[in-house]
Amino acid sequence: MAIAAGKMGVIVVDVQGDFTTWKEGSLAVNGTDKAFVEKVQKATETLSGEGYLIFGTQDWHPADHISFYTNHPGKKAFEVIKIGERTQVLWPPHCRQGTENARVLVDNNLFMAIVKKGKDPRYDSYSGFQDDGGAKTEMDQILKRNGIQKLVIYGIATDYCVKATAIDAADAGYKVTVIEGLCKGVAPETSAKALKEMEAKGIMILKELDLQEIGR
Ligand SMILES: [Zn+2]
């Protein structure tokens, strides 16, 4: 068994049908074809084999979710609105609870736990740790219960849910590495900015999975 066992965890962020071109998702992110998902699958198998505990996040919205533009009469997809102090991007309806394209595409048997987020119709939740209303998910508890101190994070999308999850993980005291080559972003500019913001938080960014580098 590798040295990593029991201390190192992985969070696979939102690798769900609706975010992929492969499954013709309603909010498909560029570059998320079958080959990309297979690459994520392979990397996750490798890490699991090395003794990393695998966790996931799953966007899981009710039909009346605040992030769906269809719930805001007169608004269009990708418009940005203010809700009190919060900024909300309006998305096409996606990852509706119990639908085929809300499923996590990486082999579910690899995961110790998959944390659902965005269940509250009033708040969006890019982060796997908490929603925009500040309500915590069970992620931190589950990681702590498993003795996790270091996290490798990747998935969809670099500039939204990967960024928010990685930054909250760093803020919660985990040592975080993000694998850029196992992420895809909504837009190139915001993705580049997201990588810089994560680096500024002390998060290590690696181009590709490198077991030696992440084991340090
Ligand atoms: Zn969502």
PDB file of C-alpha atoms and ligand atoms in Angstrom:
ATOM      1  CA  MET A   1       0.000   0.000   0.000  1.00  0.00           C
ATOM      2  CA  ALA A   2       1.248   3.460  -0.874  1.00  0.00           C
ATOM      3  CA  ILE A   3       2.356   6.002   1.709  1.00  0.00           C
ATOM      4  CA  ALA A   4      -0.577   8.146   0.704  1.00  0.00           C
ATOM      5  CA  ALA A   5      -3.153   5.857   2.307  1.00  0.00           C
ATOM      6  CA  GLY A   6      -5.454   7.485   4.802  1.00  0.00           C
ATOM      7  CA  LYS A   7      -4.076  10.979   4.436  1.00  0.00           C
ATOM      8  CA  MET A   8      -4.550  11.955   0.847  1.00  0.00           C
ATOM      9  CA  GLY A   9      -7.888  12.513  -0.769  1.00  0.00           C
ATOM     10  CA  VAL A  10      -9.225  13.413  -4.163  1.00  0.00           C
ATOM     11  CA  ILE A  11     -12.269  15.518  -4.977  1.00  0.00           C
ATOM     12  CA  VAL A  12     -13.661  14.906  -8.461  1.00  0.00           C
ATOM     13  CA  VAL A  13     -15.814  17.961  -9.105  1.00  0.00           C
ATOM     14  CA  ASP A  14     -19.115  17.758 -11.020  1.00  0.00           C
ATOM     15  CA  VAL A  15     -18.185  15.296 -13.759  1.00  0.00           C
ATOM     16  CA  GLN A  16     -21.853  14.975 -14.734  1.00  0.00           C
ATOM     17  CA  GLY A  17     -23.624  14.530 -18.054  1.00  0.00           C
ATOM     18  CA  ASP A  18     -25.111  18.016 -18.200  1.00  0.00           C
ATOM     19  CA  PHE A  19     -21.640  19.588 -18.075  1.00  0.00           C
ATOM     20  CA  THR A  20     -20.250  17.484 -20.917  1.00  0.00           C
ATOM     21  CA  THR A  21     -20.320  17.689 -24.684  1.00  0.00           C
ATOM     22  CA  TRP A  22     -20.041  13.881 -24.629  1.00  0.00           C
ATOM     23  CA  LYS A  23     -23.558  13.566 -23.188  1.00  0.00           C
ATOM     24  CA  GLU A  24     -24.830  16.645 -25.055  1.00  0.00           C
ATOM     25  CA  GLY A  25     -25.420  18.303 -21.699  1.00  0.00           C
ATOM     26  CA  SER A  26     -27.538  21.418 -21.307  1.00  0.00           C
ATOM     27  CA  LEU A  27     -24.535  23.299 -19.873  1.00  0.00           C
ATOM     28  CA  ALA A  28     -21.751  21.491 -21.725  1.00  0.00           C
ATOM     29  CA  VAL A  29     -18.271  22.913 -21.138  1.00  0.00           C
ATOM     30  CA  ASN A  30     -15.865  23.038 -24.100  1.00  0.00           C
ATOM     31  CA  GLY A  31     -13.575  20.037 -24.399  1.00  0.00           C
ATOM     32  CA  THR A  32     -15.607  17.693 -22.228  1.00  0.00           C
ATOM     33  CA  ASP A  33     -15.834  14.948 -24.809  1.00  0.00           C
ATOM     34  CA  LYS A  34     -15.699  11.207 -24.177  1.00  0.00           C
ATOM     35  CA  ALA A  35     -11.882  11.243 -24.269  1.00  0.00           C
ATOM     36  CA  PHE A  36     -11.746  13.864 -21.508  1.00  0.00           C
ATOM     37  CA  VAL A  37     -14.110  11.920 -19.248  1.00  0.00           C
ATOM     38  CA  GLU A  38     -12.098   8.745 -19.915  1.00  0.00           C
ATOM     39  CA  LYS A  39      -8.912  10.589 -18.969  1.00  0.00           C
ATOM     40  CA  VAL A  40     -10.550  11.671 -15.692  1.00  0.00           C
ATOM     41  CA  GLN A  41     -11.752   8.110 -15.120  1.00  0.00           C
ATOM     42  CA  LYS A  42      -8.243   6.703 -15.669  1.00  0.00           C
ATOM     43  CA  ALA A  43      -6.576   9.267 -13.398  1.00  0.00           C
ATOM     44  CA  THR A  44      -9.138   8.566 -10.672  1.00  0.00           C
ATOM     45  CA  GLU A  45      -8.495   4.805 -10.974  1.00  0.00           C
ATOM     46  CA  THR A  46      -4.758   5.443 -10.734  1.00  0.00           C
ATOM     47  CA  LEU A  47      -5.118   7.579  -7.609  1.00  0.00           C
ATOM     48  CA  SER A  48      -7.494   5.082  -6.023  1.00  0.00           C
ATOM     49  CA  GLY A  49      -4.954   2.340  -6.736  1.00  0.00           C
ATOM     50  CA  GLU A  50      -2.280   4.427  -5.014  1.00  0.00           C
ATOM     51  CA  GLY A  51      -4.377   4.534  -1.849  1.00  0.00           C
ATOM     52  CA  TYR A  52      -5.972   7.937  -2.258  1.00  0.00           C
ATOM     53  CA  LEU A  53      -9.536   8.118  -0.967  1.00  0.00           C
ATOM     54  CA  ILE A  54     -11.837   9.358  -3.688  1.00  0.00           C
ATOM     55  CA  PHE A  55     -14.621  11.853  -3.029  1.00  0.00           C
ATOM     56  CA  GLY A  56     -16.858  13.627  -5.474  1.00  0.00           C
ATOM     57  CA  THR A  57     -19.251  16.516  -5.794  1.00  0.00           C
ATOM     58  CA  GLN A  58     -22.548  16.384  -7.639  1.00  0.00           C
ATOM     59  CA  ASP A  59     -24.598  19.396  -8.656  1.00  0.00           C
ATOM     60  CA  TRP A  60     -28.143  18.400  -7.658  1.00  0.00           C
ATOM     61  CA  HIS A  61     -30.801  21.018  -8.241  1.00  0.00           C
ATOM     62  CA  PRO A  62     -34.553  21.087  -7.662  1.00  0.00           C
ATOM     63  CA  ALA A  63     -36.662  22.244 -10.654  1.00  0.00           C
ATOM     64  CA  ASP A  64     -37.274  25.672  -9.054  1.00  0.00           C
ATOM     65  CA  HIS A  65     -33.572  26.382  -8.503  1.00  0.00           C
ATOM     66  CA  ILE A  66     -32.509  30.029  -8.446  1.00  0.00           C
ATOM     67  CA  SER A  67     -29.658  29.500 -10.940  1.00  0.00           C
ATOM     68  CA  PHE A  68     -31.992  28.463 -13.791  1.00  0.00           C
ATOM     69  CA  TYR A  69     -32.732  31.393 -16.125  1.00  0.00           C
ATOM     70  CA  THR A  70     -36.109  29.802 -16.799  1.00  0.00           C
ATOM     71  CA  ASN A  71     -37.091  30.637 -13.219  1.00  0.00           C
ATOM     72  CA  HIS A  72     -36.545  34.366 -13.883  1.00  0.00           C
ATOM     73  CA  PRO A  73     -39.161  35.632 -16.352  1.00  0.00           C
ATOM     74  CA  GLY A  74     -37.670  37.836 -19.084  1.00  0.00           C
ATOM     75  CA  LYS A  75     -34.071  36.747 -18.383  1.00  0.00           C
ATOM     76  CA  LYS A  76     -31.766  34.873 -20.709  1.00  0.00           C
ATOM     77  CA  ALA A  77     -29.190  32.170 -20.130  1.00  0.00           C
ATOM     78  CA  PHE A  78     -25.800  33.502 -18.958  1.00  0.00           C
ATOM     79  CA  GLU A  79     -27.233  36.855 -17.840  1.00  0.00           C
ATOM     80  CA  VAL A  80     -25.840  37.998 -14.512  1.00  0.00           C
ATOM     81  CA  ILE A  81     -28.263  39.334 -11.923  1.00  0.00           C
ATOM     82  CA  LYS A  82     -27.992  40.736  -8.411  1.00  0.00           C
ATOM     83  CA  ILE A  83     -29.867  39.016  -5.615  1.00  0.00           C
ATOM     84  CA  GLY A  84     -29.370  41.203  -2.571  1.00  0.00           C
ATOM     85  CA  GLU A  85     -25.570  41.363  -2.182  1.00  0.00           C
ATOM     86  CA  ARG A  86     -25.006  38.272  -4.280  1.00  0.00           C
ATOM     87  CA  THR A  87     -24.177  37.998  -7.932  1.00  0.00           C
ATOM     88  CA  GLN A  88     -25.951  35.152  -9.663  1.00  0.00           C
ATOM     89  CA  VAL A  89     -25.113  33.862 -13.128  1.00  0.00           C
ATOM     90  CA  LEU A  90     -28.262  32.498 -14.749  1.00  0.00           C
ATOM     91  CA  TRP A  91     -27.609  29.091 -16.283  1.00  0.00           C
ATOM     92  CA  PRO A  92     -29.652  26.844 -18.529  1.00  0.00           C
ATOM     93  CA  PRO A  93     -31.487  24.310 -16.354  1.00  0.00           C
ATOM     94  CA  HIS A  94     -28.974  21.567 -15.539  1.00  0.00           C
ATOM     95  CA  CYS A  95     -28.326  18.668 -13.155  1.00  0.00           C
ATOM     96  CA  ARG A  96     -31.936  18.417 -12.110  1.00  0.00           C
ATOM     97  CA  GLN A  97     -32.362  15.915  -9.290  1.00  0.00           C
ATOM     98  CA  GLY A  98     -32.951  12.393 -10.506  1.00  0.00           C
ATOM     99  CA  THR A  99     -32.348  13.042 -14.212  1.00  0.00           C
ATOM    100  CA  GLU A 100     -30.020  10.956 -16.388  1.00  0.00           C
ATOM    101  CA  ASN A 101     -27.621  13.840 -17.026  1.00  0.00           C
ATOM    102  CA  ALA A 102     -27.268  14.602 -13.316  1.00  0.00           C
ATOM    103  CA  ARG A 103     -25.398  11.302 -12.888  1.00  0.00           C
ATOM    104  CA  VAL A 104     -21.689  11.311 -12.096  1.00  0.00           C
ATOM    105  CA  LEU A 105     -19.933   9.824 -15.140  1.00  0.00           C
ATOM    106  CA  VAL A 106     -16.876   8.514 -13.304  1.00  0.00           C
ATOM    107  CA  ASP A 107     -17.368   4.942 -12.032  1.00  0.00           C
ATOM    108  CA  ASN A 108     -19.393   5.480  -8.848  1.00  0.00           C
ATOM    109  CA  ASN A 109     -17.759   2.446  -7.202  1.00  0.00           C
ATOM    110  CA  LEU A 110     -14.494   4.373  -6.934  1.00  0.00           C
ATOM    111  CA  PHE A 111     -15.979   6.915  -4.525  1.00  0.00           C
ATOM    112  CA  MET A 112     -15.994   6.752  -0.759  1.00  0.00           C
ATOM    113  CA  ALA A 113     -18.655   9.482  -0.884  1.00  0.00           C
ATOM    114  CA  ILE A 114     -20.279  11.791  -3.394  1.00  0.00           C
ATOM    115  CA  VAL A 115     -21.478  15.047  -1.841  1.00  0.00           C
ATOM    116  CA  LYS A 116     -24.562  16.593  -3.415  1.00  0.00           C
ATOM    117  CA  LYS A 117     -24.741  20.391  -3.606  1.00  0.00           C
ATOM    118  CA  GLY A 118     -27.167  23.061  -4.762  1.00  0.00           C
ATOM    119  CA  LYS A 119     -30.166  21.252  -3.263  1.00  0.00           C
ATOM    120  CA  ASP A 120     -31.615  24.419  -1.715  1.00  0.00           C
ATOM    121  CA  PRO A 121     -33.713  26.227  -4.356  1.00  0.00           C
ATOM    122  CA  ARG A 122     -32.678  29.619  -2.926  1.00  0.00           C
ATOM    123  CA  TYR A 123     -28.904  29.297  -3.235  1.00  0.00           C
ATOM    124  CA  ASP A 124     -26.353  28.287  -5.820  1.00  0.00           C
ATOM    125  CA  SER A 125     -23.405  26.206  -4.705  1.00  0.00           C
ATOM    126  CA  TYR A 126     -20.258  26.166  -6.820  1.00  0.00           C
ATOM    127  CA  SER A 127     -18.247  24.952  -3.854  1.00  0.00           C
ATOM    128  CA  GLY A 128     -18.500  21.391  -2.630  1.00  0.00           C
ATOM    129  CA  PHE A 129     -18.050  22.712   0.908  1.00  0.00           C
ATOM    130  CA  GLN A 130     -20.823  25.318   1.210  1.00  0.00           C
ATOM    131  CA  ASP A 131     -23.524  27.128  -0.713  1.00  0.00           C
ATOM    132  CA  ASP A 132     -23.904  30.859  -1.401  1.00  0.00           C
ATOM    133  CA  GLY A 133     -26.049  31.146   1.736  1.00  0.00           C
ATOM    134  CA  GLY A 134     -23.170  29.785   3.833  1.00  0.00           C
ATOM    135  CA  ALA A 135     -24.814  26.428   4.572  1.00  0.00           C
ATOM    136  CA  LYS A 136     -22.121  23.754   4.871  1.00  0.00           C
ATOM    137  CA  THR A 137     -22.303  20.457   3.068  1.00  0.00           C
ATOM    138  CA  GLU A 138     -21.013  17.313   4.802  1.00  0.00           C
ATOM    139  CA  MET A 139     -17.718  17.476   2.801  1.00  0.00           C
ATOM    140  CA  ASP A 140     -15.433  18.854   5.515  1.00  0.00           C
ATOM    141  CA  GLN A 141     -16.780  16.423   8.123  1.00  0.00           C
ATOM    142  CA  ILE A 142     -16.352  13.445   5.825  1.00  0.00           C
ATOM    143  CA  LEU A 143     -12.770  14.436   4.950  1.00  0.00           C
ATOM    144  CA  LYS A 144     -11.871  14.991   8.593  1.00  0.00           C
ATOM    145  CA  ARG A 145     -13.457  11.706   9.650  1.00  0.00           C
ATOM    146  CA  ASN A 146     -11.180  10.012   7.111  1.00  0.00           C
ATOM    147  CA  GLY A 147      -8.065  11.828   8.313  1.00  0.00           C
ATOM    148  CA  ILE A 148      -7.551  13.637   5.016  1.00  0.00           C
ATOM    149  CA  GLN A 149      -4.962  16.418   5.087  1.00  0.00           C
ATOM    150  CA  LYS A 150      -4.019  16.786   1.443  1.00  0.00           C
ATOM    151  CA  LEU A 151      -6.386  17.008  -1.487  1.00  0.00           C
ATOM    152  CA  VAL A 152      -6.041  16.624  -5.222  1.00  0.00           C
ATOM    153  CA  ILE A 153      -8.893  18.387  -6.994  1.00  0.00           C
ATOM    154  CA  TYR A 154     -10.033  18.332 -10.625  1.00  0.00           C
ATOM    155  CA  GLY A 155     -13.157  18.234 -12.783  1.00  0.00           C
ATOM    156  CA  ILE A 156     -15.633  20.720 -14.256  1.00  0.00           C
ATOM    157  CA  ALA A 157     -15.459  23.662 -14.410  1.00  0.00           C
ATOM    158  CA  THR A 158     -12.080  25.265 -13.719  1.00  0.00           C
ATOM    159  CA  ASP A 159     -13.532  28.777 -13.405  1.00  0.00           C
ATOM    160  CA  TYR A 160     -16.564  27.905 -11.258  1.00  0.00           C
ATOM    161  CA  CYS A 161     -16.960  24.754  -9.211  1.00  0.00           C
ATOM    162  CA  VAL A 162     -13.323  23.588  -9.266  1.00  0.00           C
ATOM    163  CA  LYS A 163     -12.130  27.050  -8.237  1.00  0.00           C
ATOM    164  CA  ALA A 164     -14.725  27.467  -5.474  1.00  0.00           C
ATOM    165  CA  THR A 165     -14.143  23.967  -4.104  1.00  0.00           C
ATOM    166  CA  ALA A 166     -10.339  24.284  -4.178  1.00  0.00           C
ATOM    167  CA  ILE A 167     -10.347  27.705  -2.505  1.00  0.00           C
ATOM    168  CA  ASP A 168     -12.729  26.563   0.243  1.00  0.00           C
ATOM    169  CA  ALA A 169     -10.550  23.481   0.767  1.00  0.00           C
ATOM    170  CA  ALA A 170      -7.446  25.664   1.125  1.00  0.00           C
ATOM    171  CA  ASP A 171      -9.308  27.999   3.496  1.00  0.00           C
ATOM    172  CA  ALA A 172     -10.338  24.966   5.574  1.00  0.00           C
ATOM    173  CA  GLY A 173      -6.649  24.081   6.008  1.00  0.00           C
ATOM    174  CA  TYR A 174      -6.141  21.318   3.450  1.00  0.00           C
ATOM    175  CA  LYS A 175      -3.029  21.282   1.283  1.00  0.00           C
ATOM    176  CA  VAL A 176      -4.499  21.436  -2.201  1.00  0.00           C
ATOM    177  CA  THR A 177      -3.224  20.513  -5.653  1.00  0.00           C
ATOM    178  CA  VAL A 178      -5.336  21.176  -8.746  1.00  0.00           C
ATOM    179  CA  ILE A 179      -4.572  19.223 -11.926  1.00  0.00           C
ATOM    180  CA  GLU A 180      -5.182  21.614 -14.795  1.00  0.00           C
ATOM    181  CA  GLY A 181      -5.145  18.885 -17.457  1.00  0.00           C
ATOM    182  CA  LEU A 182      -8.007  17.093 -15.693  1.00  0.00           C
ATOM    183  CA  CYS A 183     -10.176  20.230 -15.667  1.00  0.00           C
ATOM    184  CA  LYS A 184     -12.115  22.115 -18.328  1.00  0.00           C
ATOM    185  CA  GLY A 185     -13.308  25.688 -18.025  1.00  0.00           C
ATOM    186  CA  VAL A 186     -16.361  27.587 -19.222  1.00  0.00           C
ATOM    187  CA  ALA A 187     -14.261  30.393 -20.757  1.00  0.00           C
ATOM    188  CA  PRO A 188     -10.489  30.789 -21.358  1.00  0.00           C
ATOM    189  CA  GLU A 189     -10.183  34.223 -19.683  1.00  0.00           C
ATOM    190  CA  THR A 190     -12.045  33.283 -16.504  1.00  0.00           C
ATOM    191  CA  SER A 191     -10.195  29.952 -16.357  1.00  0.00           C
ATOM    192  CA  ALA A 192      -6.784  31.670 -16.571  1.00  0.00           C
ATOM    193  CA  LYS A 193      -7.894  34.106 -13.871  1.00  0.00           C
ATOM    194  CA  ALA A 194      -9.183  31.225 -11.715  1.00  0.00           C
ATOM    195  CA  LEU A 195      -5.807  29.445 -11.880  1.00  0.00           C
ATOM    196  CA  LYS A 196      -4.074  32.654 -10.742  1.00  0.00           C
ATOM    197  CA  GLU A 197      -6.555  33.142  -7.890  1.00  0.00           C
ATOM    198  CA  MET A 198      -6.016  29.560  -6.743  1.00  0.00           C
ATOM    199  CA  GLU A 199      -2.241  29.968  -6.873  1.00  0.00           C
ATOM    200  CA  ALA A 200      -2.514  33.131  -4.811  1.00  0.00           C
ATOM    201  CA  LYS A 201      -4.275  31.003  -2.160  1.00  0.00           C
ATOM    202  CA  GLY A 202      -1.274  28.669  -1.988  1.00  0.00           C
ATOM    203  CA  ILE A 203      -2.846  25.988  -4.148  1.00  0.00           C
ATOM    204  CA  MET A 204      -0.386  24.047  -6.300  1.00  0.00           C
ATOM    205  CA  ILE A 205      -1.374  23.869  -9.963  1.00  0.00           C
ATOM    206  CA  LEU A 206      -0.004  20.958 -11.973  1.00  0.00           C
ATOM    207  CA  LYS A 207      -0.410  20.645 -15.732  1.00  0.00           C
ATOM    208  CA  GLU A 208      -0.917  16.886 -15.542  1.00  0.00           C
ATOM    209  CA  LEU A 209      -1.183  14.174 -12.890  1.00  0.00           C
ATOM    210  CA  ASP A 210       2.277  13.550 -11.426  1.00  0.00           C
ATOM    211  CA  LEU A 211       2.217  11.115  -8.503  1.00  0.00           C
ATOM    212  CA  GLN A 212       5.648  12.100  -7.242  1.00  0.00           C
ATOM    213  CA  GLU A 213       4.889  15.783  -7.298  1.00  0.00           C
ATOM    214  CA  ILE A 214       1.534  15.496  -5.491  1.00  0.00           C
ATOM    215  CA  GLY A 215       3.000  13.078  -2.922  1.00  0.00           C
ATOM    216  CA  ARG A 216       5.497  15.644  -1.634  1.00  0.00           C
TER     217      ARG A 216
HETATM  218 ZN    ZN B   1     -25.602  24.181 -10.882  1.00  0.00          ZN
END
